[in-house]
PDB file of C-alpha atoms and ligand atoms in Angstrom:
ATOM      1  CA  UNK J   1      80.728  73.747 100.017  1.00 93.00           C
ATOM      2  CA  UNK J   2      77.201  73.818 101.354  1.00 94.00           C
ATOM      3  CA  UNK J   3      74.982  70.936 100.290  1.00 97.00           C
ATOM      4  CA  UNK J   4      71.678  72.576  99.425  1.00 97.00           C
ATOM      5  CA  UNK J   5      70.108  69.622  97.684  1.00 97.00           C
ATOM      6  CA  UNK J   6      70.891  65.957  97.197  1.00 98.00           C
ATOM      7  CA  UNK J   7      68.568  63.764  95.162  1.00 97.00           C
ATOM      8  CA  UNK J   8      68.669  60.194  93.965  1.00 97.00           C
ATOM      9  CA  UNK J   9      68.530  60.155  90.151  1.00 98.00           C
ATOM     10  CA  UNK J  10      68.736  56.552  88.962  1.00 97.00           C
ATOM     11  CA  UNK J  11      70.316  53.127  89.336  1.00 96.00           C
ATOM     12  CA  UNK J  12      71.438  50.917  86.521  1.00 93.00           C
ATOM     13  CA  UNK J  13      74.017  48.412  85.417  1.00 92.00           C
ATOM     14  CA  UNK J  14      74.794  49.918  82.041  1.00 93.00           C
ATOM     15  CA  UNK J  15      77.000  52.946  81.534  1.00 95.00           C
ATOM     16  CA  UNK J  16      75.160  53.748  78.299  1.00 95.00           C
ATOM     17  CA  UNK J  17      71.973  54.309  80.307  1.00 96.00           C
ATOM     18  CA  UNK J  18      73.511  56.642  82.906  1.00 97.00           C
ATOM     19  CA  UNK J  19      72.271  60.272  82.929  1.00 97.00           C
ATOM     20  CA  UNK J  20      72.983  61.999  79.620  1.00 96.00           C
ATOM     21  CA  UNK J  21      73.680  65.411  81.139  1.00 95.00           C
ATOM     22  CA  UNK J  22      77.302  66.552  81.022  1.00 96.00           C
ATOM     23  CA  UNK J  23      77.416  67.618  84.679  1.00 97.00           C
ATOM     24  CA  UNK J  24      80.755  66.892  86.361  1.00 97.00           C
ATOM     25  CA  UNK J  25      80.735  63.567  88.133  1.00 98.00           C
ATOM     26  CA  UNK J  26      82.657  62.067  91.062  1.00 98.00           C
ATOM     27  CA  UNK J  27      82.545  58.331  91.775  1.00 98.00           C
ATOM     28  CA  UNK J  28      83.231  56.359  94.943  1.00 98.00           C
ATOM     29  CA  UNK J  29      84.840  52.970  94.529  1.00 97.00           C
ATOM     30  CA  UNK J  30      86.632  50.464  96.758  1.00 96.00           C
ATOM     31  CA  UNK J  31      86.233  47.099  98.415  1.00 94.00           C
ATOM     32  CA  UNK J  32      82.819  46.021  99.623  1.00 92.00           C
ATOM     33  CA  UNK J  33      82.095  47.279 103.113  1.00 94.00           C
ATOM     34  CA  UNK J  34      84.840  49.943 103.012  1.00 97.00           C
ATOM     35  CA  UNK J  35      82.185  52.616 103.589  1.00 97.00           C
ATOM     36  CA  UNK J  36      81.385  54.125 100.156  1.00 96.00           C
ATOM     37  CA  UNK J  37      77.659  54.528 100.718  1.00 96.00           C
ATOM     38  CA  UNK J  38      78.139  55.755 104.292  1.00 97.00           C
ATOM     39  CA  UNK J  39      80.596  58.371 103.046  1.00 98.00           C
ATOM     40  CA  UNK J  40      78.075  59.661 100.500  1.00 97.00           C
ATOM     41  CA  UNK J  41      75.534  60.057 103.295  1.00 98.00           C
ATOM     42  CA  UNK J  42      78.078  61.804 105.510  1.00 98.00           C
ATOM     43  CA  UNK J  43      79.184  64.199 102.763  1.00 98.00           C
ATOM     44  CA  UNK J  44      75.629  65.113 101.806  1.00 98.00           C
ATOM     45  CA  UNK J  45      74.342  65.191 105.372  1.00 97.00           C
ATOM     46  CA  UNK J  46      71.500  62.864 104.324  1.00 96.00           C
ATOM     47  CA  UNK J  47      71.385  59.814 106.548  1.00 93.00           C
ATOM     48  CA  UNK J  48      69.589  57.502 104.120  1.00 94.00           C
ATOM     49  CA  UNK J  49      70.457  58.806 100.681  1.00 96.00           C
ATOM     50  CA  UNK J  50      72.693  55.851  99.782  1.00 95.00           C
ATOM     51  CA  UNK J  51      71.815  52.429 101.177  1.00 93.00           C
ATOM     52  CA  UNK J  52      74.350  51.034 103.634  1.00 93.00           C
ATOM     53  CA  UNK J  53      74.723  47.709 105.392  1.00 91.00           C
ATOM     54  CA  UNK J  54      76.977  45.903 107.828  1.00 91.00           C
ATOM     55  CA  UNK J  55      77.043  43.048 105.327  1.00 88.00           C
ATOM     56  CA  UNK J  56      79.289  43.488 102.314  1.00 86.00           C
ATOM     57  CA  UNK J  57      77.711  43.500  98.856  1.00 86.00           C
ATOM     58  CA  UNK J  58      74.915  45.982  99.595  1.00 87.00           C
ATOM     59  CA  UNK J  59      75.381  48.323  96.629  1.00 88.00           C
ATOM     60  CA  UNK J  60      74.927  46.349  93.427  1.00 89.00           C
ATOM     61  CA  UNK J  61      74.322  49.009  90.785  1.00 93.00           C
ATOM     62  CA  UNK J  62      75.670  52.322  89.500  1.00 96.00           C
ATOM     63  CA  UNK J  63      73.722  54.915  91.530  1.00 97.00           C
ATOM     64  CA  UNK J  64      73.615  58.551  90.491  1.00 98.00           C
ATOM     65  CA  UNK J  65      72.849  61.357  92.947  1.00 98.00           C
ATOM     66  CA  UNK J  66      72.381  64.964  91.846  1.00 98.00           C
ATOM     67  CA  UNK J  67      73.983  67.443  94.224  1.00 98.00           C
ATOM     68  CA  UNK J  68      73.096  71.151  94.322  1.00 97.00           C
ATOM     69  CA  UNK J  69      71.530  70.607  90.887  1.00 97.00           C
ATOM     70  CA  UNK J  70      74.951  70.934  89.296  1.00 96.00           C
ATOM     71  CA  UNK J  71      77.106  67.869  89.852  1.00 98.00           C
ATOM     72  CA  UNK J  72      76.742  64.121  90.309  1.00 98.00           C
ATOM     73  CA  UNK J  73      77.985  61.800  93.003  1.00 98.00           C
ATOM     74  CA  UNK J  74      78.088  58.130  92.055  1.00 98.00           C
ATOM     75  CA  UNK J  75      77.868  55.192  94.426  1.00 97.00           C
ATOM     76  CA  UNK J  76      79.230  51.953  92.972  1.00 95.00           C
ATOM     77  CA  UNK J  77      79.289  48.306  94.041  1.00 93.00           C
ATOM     78  CA  UNK J  78      82.392  47.167  95.848  1.00 91.00           C
ATOM     79  CA  UNK J  79      85.077  45.029  94.348  1.00 86.00           C
ATOM     80  CA  UNK J  80      86.680  42.017  95.981  1.00 74.00           C
ATOM     81  CA  UNK J  81      83.730  40.637  97.842  1.00 67.00           C
ATOM     82  CA  UNK J  82      84.184  36.876  98.037  1.00 61.00           C
ATOM     83  CA  UNK J  83      80.647  35.915  99.023  1.00 64.00           C
ATOM     84  CA  UNK J  84      78.894  37.043  95.857  1.00 66.00           C
ATOM     85  CA  UNK J  85      78.819  34.265  93.276  1.00 71.00           C
ATOM     86  CA  UNK J  86      81.554  34.201  90.679  1.00 74.00           C
ATOM     87  CA  UNK J  87      79.180  35.101  87.883  1.00 74.00           C
ATOM     88  CA  UNK J  88      77.723  38.033  89.856  1.00 71.00           C
ATOM     89  CA  UNK J  89      81.253  39.226  90.525  1.00 71.00           C
ATOM     90  CA  UNK J  90      82.125  39.059  86.840  1.00 74.00           C
ATOM     91  CA  UNK J  91      79.014  41.039  85.920  1.00 73.00           C
ATOM     92  CA  UNK J  92      79.870  43.695  88.514  1.00 74.00           C
ATOM     93  CA  UNK J  93      83.412  43.923  87.373  1.00 83.00           C
ATOM     94  CA  UNK J  94      82.313  44.258  83.803  1.00 86.00           C
ATOM     95  CA  UNK J  95      79.975  47.168  84.305  1.00 89.00           C
ATOM     96  CA  UNK J  96      82.275  48.908  86.760  1.00 92.00           C
ATOM     97  CA  UNK J  97      85.088  48.622  84.223  1.00 93.00           C
ATOM     98  CA  UNK J  98      82.798  49.913  81.471  1.00 95.00           C
ATOM     99  CA  UNK J  99      81.711  52.791  83.693  1.00 96.00           C
ATOM    100  CA  UNK J 100      85.280  53.942  84.294  1.00 96.00           C
ATOM    101  CA  UNK J 101      86.375  53.480  80.711  1.00 96.00           C
ATOM    102  CA  UNK J 102      83.401  55.151  79.048  1.00 97.00           C
ATOM    103  CA  UNK J 103      81.903  57.708  81.406  1.00 97.00           C
ATOM    104  CA  UNK J 104      83.130  60.954  79.882  1.00 96.00           C
ATOM    105  CA  UNK J 105      81.594  63.045  82.650  1.00 97.00           C
ATOM    106  CA  UNK J 106      83.741  61.365  85.293  1.00 98.00           C
ATOM    107  CA  UNK J 107      86.099  63.987  86.692  1.00 98.00           C
ATOM    108  CA  UNK J 108      87.637  62.098  89.566  1.00 98.00           C
ATOM    109  CA  UNK J 109      87.350  58.681  91.175  1.00 98.00           C
ATOM    110  CA  UNK J 110      87.686  58.455  94.928  1.00 98.00           C
ATOM    111  CA  UNK J 111      89.284  55.149  95.854  1.00 98.00           C
ATOM    112  CA  UNK J 112      88.260  54.258  99.400  1.00 98.00           C
ATOM    113  CA  UNK J 113      90.678  52.420 101.640  1.00 98.00           C
ATOM    114  CA  UNK J 114      89.925  51.169 105.150  1.00 98.00           C
ATOM    115  CA  UNK J 115      92.564  52.927 107.225  1.00 98.00           C
ATOM    116  CA  UNK J 116      92.887  49.972 109.594  1.00 97.00           C
ATOM    117  CA  UNK J 117      94.375  47.582 107.060  1.00 95.00           C
ATOM    118  CA  UNK J 118      97.781  47.053 105.506  1.00 94.00           C
ATOM    119  CA  UNK J 119      97.915  47.989 101.815  1.00 95.00           C
ATOM    120  CA  UNK J 120      95.960  45.332  99.898  1.00 94.00           C
ATOM    121  CA  UNK J 121      96.948  44.075  96.454  1.00 93.00           C
ATOM    122  CA  UNK J 122      93.430  44.453  95.085  1.00 92.00           C
ATOM    123  CA  UNK J 123      93.377  48.197  95.893  1.00 95.00           C
ATOM    124  CA  UNK J 124      96.889  48.796  94.617  1.00 95.00           C
ATOM    125  CA  UNK J 125      96.052  46.953  91.397  1.00 93.00           C
ATOM    126  CA  UNK J 126      92.864  48.923  90.954  1.00 94.00           C
ATOM    127  CA  UNK J 127      94.727  52.234  91.319  1.00 95.00           C
ATOM    128  CA  UNK J 128      97.324  50.954  88.888  1.00 94.00           C
ATOM    129  CA  UNK J 129      94.566  50.177  86.399  1.00 94.00           C
ATOM    130  CA  UNK J 130      93.049  53.662  86.819  1.00 95.00           C
ATOM    131  CA  UNK J 131      96.479  55.171  86.202  1.00 95.00           C
ATOM    132  CA  UNK J 132      97.077  53.069  83.103  1.00 94.00           C
ATOM    133  CA  UNK J 133      93.746  54.200  81.727  1.00 95.00           C
ATOM    134  CA  UNK J 134      94.335  57.870  82.500  1.00 96.00           C
ATOM    135  CA  UNK J 135      91.505  58.117  85.021  1.00 97.00           C
ATOM    136  CA  UNK J 136      92.243  60.725  87.713  1.00 97.00           C
ATOM    137  CA  UNK J 137      91.755  59.508  91.259  1.00 98.00           C
ATOM    138  CA  UNK J 138      92.293  60.441  94.885  1.00 98.00           C
ATOM    139  CA  UNK J 139      92.394  58.206  97.932  1.00 98.00           C
ATOM    140  CA  UNK J 140      89.922  58.437 100.789  1.00 98.00           C
ATOM    141  CA  UNK J 141      90.924  56.592 103.935  1.00 98.00           C
ATOM    142  CA  UNK J 142      87.763  55.547 105.781  1.00 98.00           C
ATOM    143  CA  UNK J 143      86.837  54.566 109.352  1.00 98.00           C
ATOM    144  CA  UNK J 144      89.437  56.833 110.981  1.00 98.00           C
ATOM    145  CA  UNK J 145      87.315  56.721 114.168  1.00 98.00           C
ATOM    146  CA  UNK J 146      88.516  53.139 114.629  1.00 98.00           C
ATOM    147  CA  UNK J 147      92.176  54.105 115.192  1.00 98.00           C
ATOM    148  CA  UNK J 148      94.039  56.403 117.559  1.00 97.00           C
ATOM    149  CA  UNK J 149      95.840  59.410 116.091  1.00 97.00           C
ATOM    150  CA  UNK J 150      99.305  57.854 116.236  1.00 97.00           C
ATOM    151  CA  UNK J 151      98.106  54.671 114.531  1.00 97.00           C
ATOM    152  CA  UNK J 152      96.492  56.779 111.797  1.00 97.00           C
ATOM    153  CA  UNK J 153      99.800  58.535 111.172  1.00 97.00           C
ATOM    154  CA  UNK J 154     101.668  55.231 111.090  1.00 97.00           C
ATOM    155  CA  UNK J 155      99.205  53.605 108.685  1.00 97.00           C
ATOM    156  CA  UNK J 156      99.294  56.603 106.346  1.00 97.00           C
ATOM    157  CA  UNK J 157     103.090  56.601 106.315  1.00 97.00           C
ATOM    158  CA  UNK J 158     103.126  52.855 105.541  1.00 96.00           C
ATOM    159  CA  UNK J 159     100.614  53.367 102.773  1.00 97.00           C
ATOM    160  CA  UNK J 160     102.616  56.197 101.249  1.00 97.00           C
ATOM    161  CA  UNK J 161     105.794  54.167 101.195  1.00 97.00           C
ATOM    162  CA  UNK J 162     104.038  51.315  99.384  1.00 96.00           C
ATOM    163  CA  UNK J 163     102.529  53.743  96.854  1.00 96.00           C
ATOM    164  CA  UNK J 164     105.952  55.204  96.167  1.00 96.00           C
ATOM    165  CA  UNK J 165     107.065  51.784  94.883  1.00 94.00           C
ATOM    166  CA  UNK J 166     104.899  52.335  91.827  1.00 92.00           C
ATOM    167  CA  UNK J 167     103.897  56.011  91.774  1.00 94.00           C
ATOM    168  CA  UNK J 168     106.198  58.973  91.371  1.00 94.00           C
ATOM    169  CA  UNK J 169     103.930  61.101  93.473  1.00 95.00           C
ATOM    170  CA  UNK J 170     101.457  60.312  96.218  1.00 95.00           C
ATOM    171  CA  UNK J 171      97.916  60.928  94.956  1.00 95.00           C
ATOM    172  CA  UNK J 172      95.764  63.403  96.842  1.00 97.00           C
ATOM    173  CA  UNK J 173      94.384  61.740  99.929  1.00 98.00           C
ATOM    174  CA  UNK J 174      91.811  62.405 102.635  1.00 98.00           C
ATOM    175  CA  UNK J 175      91.310  60.931 106.089  1.00 98.00           C
ATOM    176  CA  UNK J 176      87.638  60.456 106.930  1.00 98.00           C
ATOM    177  CA  UNK J 177      85.142  58.956 109.306  1.00 98.00           C
ATOM    178  CA  UNK J 178      81.491  58.775 108.401  1.00 98.00           C
ATOM    179  CA  UNK J 179      80.396  57.955 111.914  1.00 97.00           C
ATOM    180  CA  UNK J 180      82.332  60.898 113.427  1.00 98.00           C
ATOM    181  CA  UNK J 181      81.993  63.257 110.437  1.00 98.00           C
ATOM    182  CA  UNK J 182      85.716  63.684 109.845  1.00 98.00           C
ATOM    183  CA  UNK J 183      87.077  64.951 106.523  1.00 98.00           C
ATOM    184  CA  UNK J 184      83.784  66.269 105.187  1.00 98.00           C
ATOM    185  CA  UNK J 185      84.915  69.822 104.436  1.00 98.00           C
ATOM    186  CA  UNK J 186      88.182  68.667 102.881  1.00 98.00           C
ATOM    187  CA  UNK J 187      86.496  66.344 100.399  1.00 98.00           C
ATOM    188  CA  UNK J 188      83.708  68.790  99.555  1.00 98.00           C
ATOM    189  CA  UNK J 189      86.150  71.676  99.092  1.00 98.00           C
ATOM    190  CA  UNK J 190      88.274  69.544  96.790  1.00 98.00           C
ATOM    191  CA  UNK J 191      85.203  68.880  94.620  1.00 98.00           C
ATOM    192  CA  UNK J 192      84.109  72.508  94.782  1.00 97.00           C
ATOM    193  CA  UNK J 193      87.523  73.741  93.631  1.00 97.00           C
ATOM    194  CA  UNK J 194      87.513  71.427  90.624  1.00 97.00           C
ATOM    195  CA  UNK J 195      83.952  72.385  89.702  1.00 96.00           C
ATOM    196  CA  UNK J 196      84.816  76.089  90.000  1.00 94.00           C
ATOM    197  CA  UNK J 197      87.894  75.701  87.778  1.00 92.00           C
ATOM    198  CA  UNK J 198      85.890  73.872  85.172  1.00 86.00           C
ATOM    199  CA  UNK J 199      83.280  76.561  84.915  1.00 75.00           C
ATOM    200  CA  UNK J 200      85.914  79.287  84.418  1.00 69.00           C
ATOM    201  CA  UNK J 201      87.927  77.453  81.744  1.00 62.00           C
TER     202      UNK J 201
HETATM  203  P1  LIG O 301      79.065  47.826  99.618  1.00 90.02           P
HETATM  204  O1  LIG O 301      77.923  48.636  99.125  1.00 90.02           O
HETATM  205  O2  LIG O 301      78.644  46.504 100.152  1.00 90.02           O
HETATM  206  O3  LIG O 301      80.173  47.708  98.629  1.00 90.02           O
HETATM  207  O4  LIG O 301      79.690  48.558 100.927  1.00 90.02           O
HETATM  208  P2  LIG O 301      80.032  50.105 101.171  1.00 90.02           P
HETATM  209  O5  LIG O 301      81.459  50.341 100.807  1.00 90.02           O
HETATM  210  O6  LIG O 301      79.035  50.993 100.532  1.00 90.02           O
HETATM  211  O7  LIG O 301      79.939  50.205 102.759  1.00 90.02           O
HETATM  212  P3  LIG O 301      78.759  50.824 103.662  1.00 90.02           P
HETATM  213  O8  LIG O 301      78.745  52.304 103.547  1.00 90.02           O
HETATM  214  O9  LIG O 301      77.497  50.099 103.395  1.00 90.02           O
HETATM  215  O10 LIG O 301      79.314  50.504 105.126  1.00 90.02           O
HETATM  216  C1  LIG O 301      79.695  49.213 105.515  1.00 90.02           C
HETATM  217  C2  LIG O 301      79.747  49.122 107.025  1.00 90.02           C
HETATM  218  O11 LIG O 301      80.798  49.937 107.545  1.00 90.02           O
HETATM  219  C3  LIG O 301      78.469  49.588 107.721  1.00 90.02           C
HETATM  220  O12 LIG O 301      78.237  48.746 108.831  1.00 90.02           O
HETATM  221  C4  LIG O 301      78.818  51.009 108.172  1.00 90.02           C
HETATM  222  O13 LIG O 301      78.103  51.409 109.310  1.00 90.02           O
HETATM  223  C5  LIG O 301      80.291  50.853 108.495  1.00 90.02           C
HETATM  224  N1  LIG O 301      81.009  52.130 108.329  1.00 90.02           N
HETATM  225  C6  LIG O 301      81.050  52.889 107.216  1.00 90.02           C
HETATM  226  N2  LIG O 301      81.796  53.990 107.415  1.00 90.02           N
HETATM  227  C7  LIG O 301      82.224  53.941 108.695  1.00 90.02           C
HETATM  228  C8  LIG O 301      83.029  54.803 109.513  1.00 90.02           C
HETATM  229  O14 LIG O 301      83.521  55.863 109.098  1.00 90.02           O
HETATM  230  N3  LIG O 301      83.283  54.385 110.784  1.00 90.02           N
HETATM  231  C9  LIG O 301      82.788  53.218 111.275  1.00 90.02           C
HETATM  232  N4  LIG O 301      83.106  52.916 112.531  1.00 90.02           N
HETATM  233  N5  LIG O 301      82.014  52.400 110.545  1.00 90.02           N
HETATM  234  C10 LIG O 301      81.733  52.755 109.282  1.00 90.02           C
HETATM  235 MG1  LIG O 302      77.533  50.569  99.250  1.00 90.02          MG
END
């Protein structure tokens, strides 16, 4: 898919105030600092569309971006960031939970996982929760530039075997790097295929 336009629409902390249009929507979620905002910039080819930072906790709101005037990308705050205060964390968790439970336009959540790490309970639990609530998701492994090819293969195989403890099938997954622009076409084509199917059915 070619990205012809990518515009910031709005930020807020209340799912009820998100854009009313019924355009298909894709959200990026995962631990703080995993690379959600960077991935949005990489996919859209706009360096500063979503705000990024080396310090975790940068994205604090639900941010809608309108792509090619016909679908939305959503940047969300990270979960599991210890340095935000407990009350801030609770507020985040509340509106993220509300977003996933009530956003009818949400077609697919992309759960971002840092490819360098062992499977983390918080991510596995979050995917479990999405599954229990019938929210479709795919996995995006990030920061692939940080590992050599054989380590990538090994980490993916380890991740798959852990997923198979709870899932019958491995969800769709993508291997990406925002700094080296890896996985861009794969993710965009996946979105394009879903959008195309929706408009024909
Ligand atoms: P929060 O908004 O705090 O939840 O974080 P985020 O998940 O949006 O992460 P963000 O995109 O702000 O990136 C966090 C840090 O990781 C930044 O220093 C990025 O430059 C770095 N980063 C993101 N993606 C990649 C990548 O693919 N490769 C490398 N090497 N660094 C990356
Ligand atoms: Mg962010």
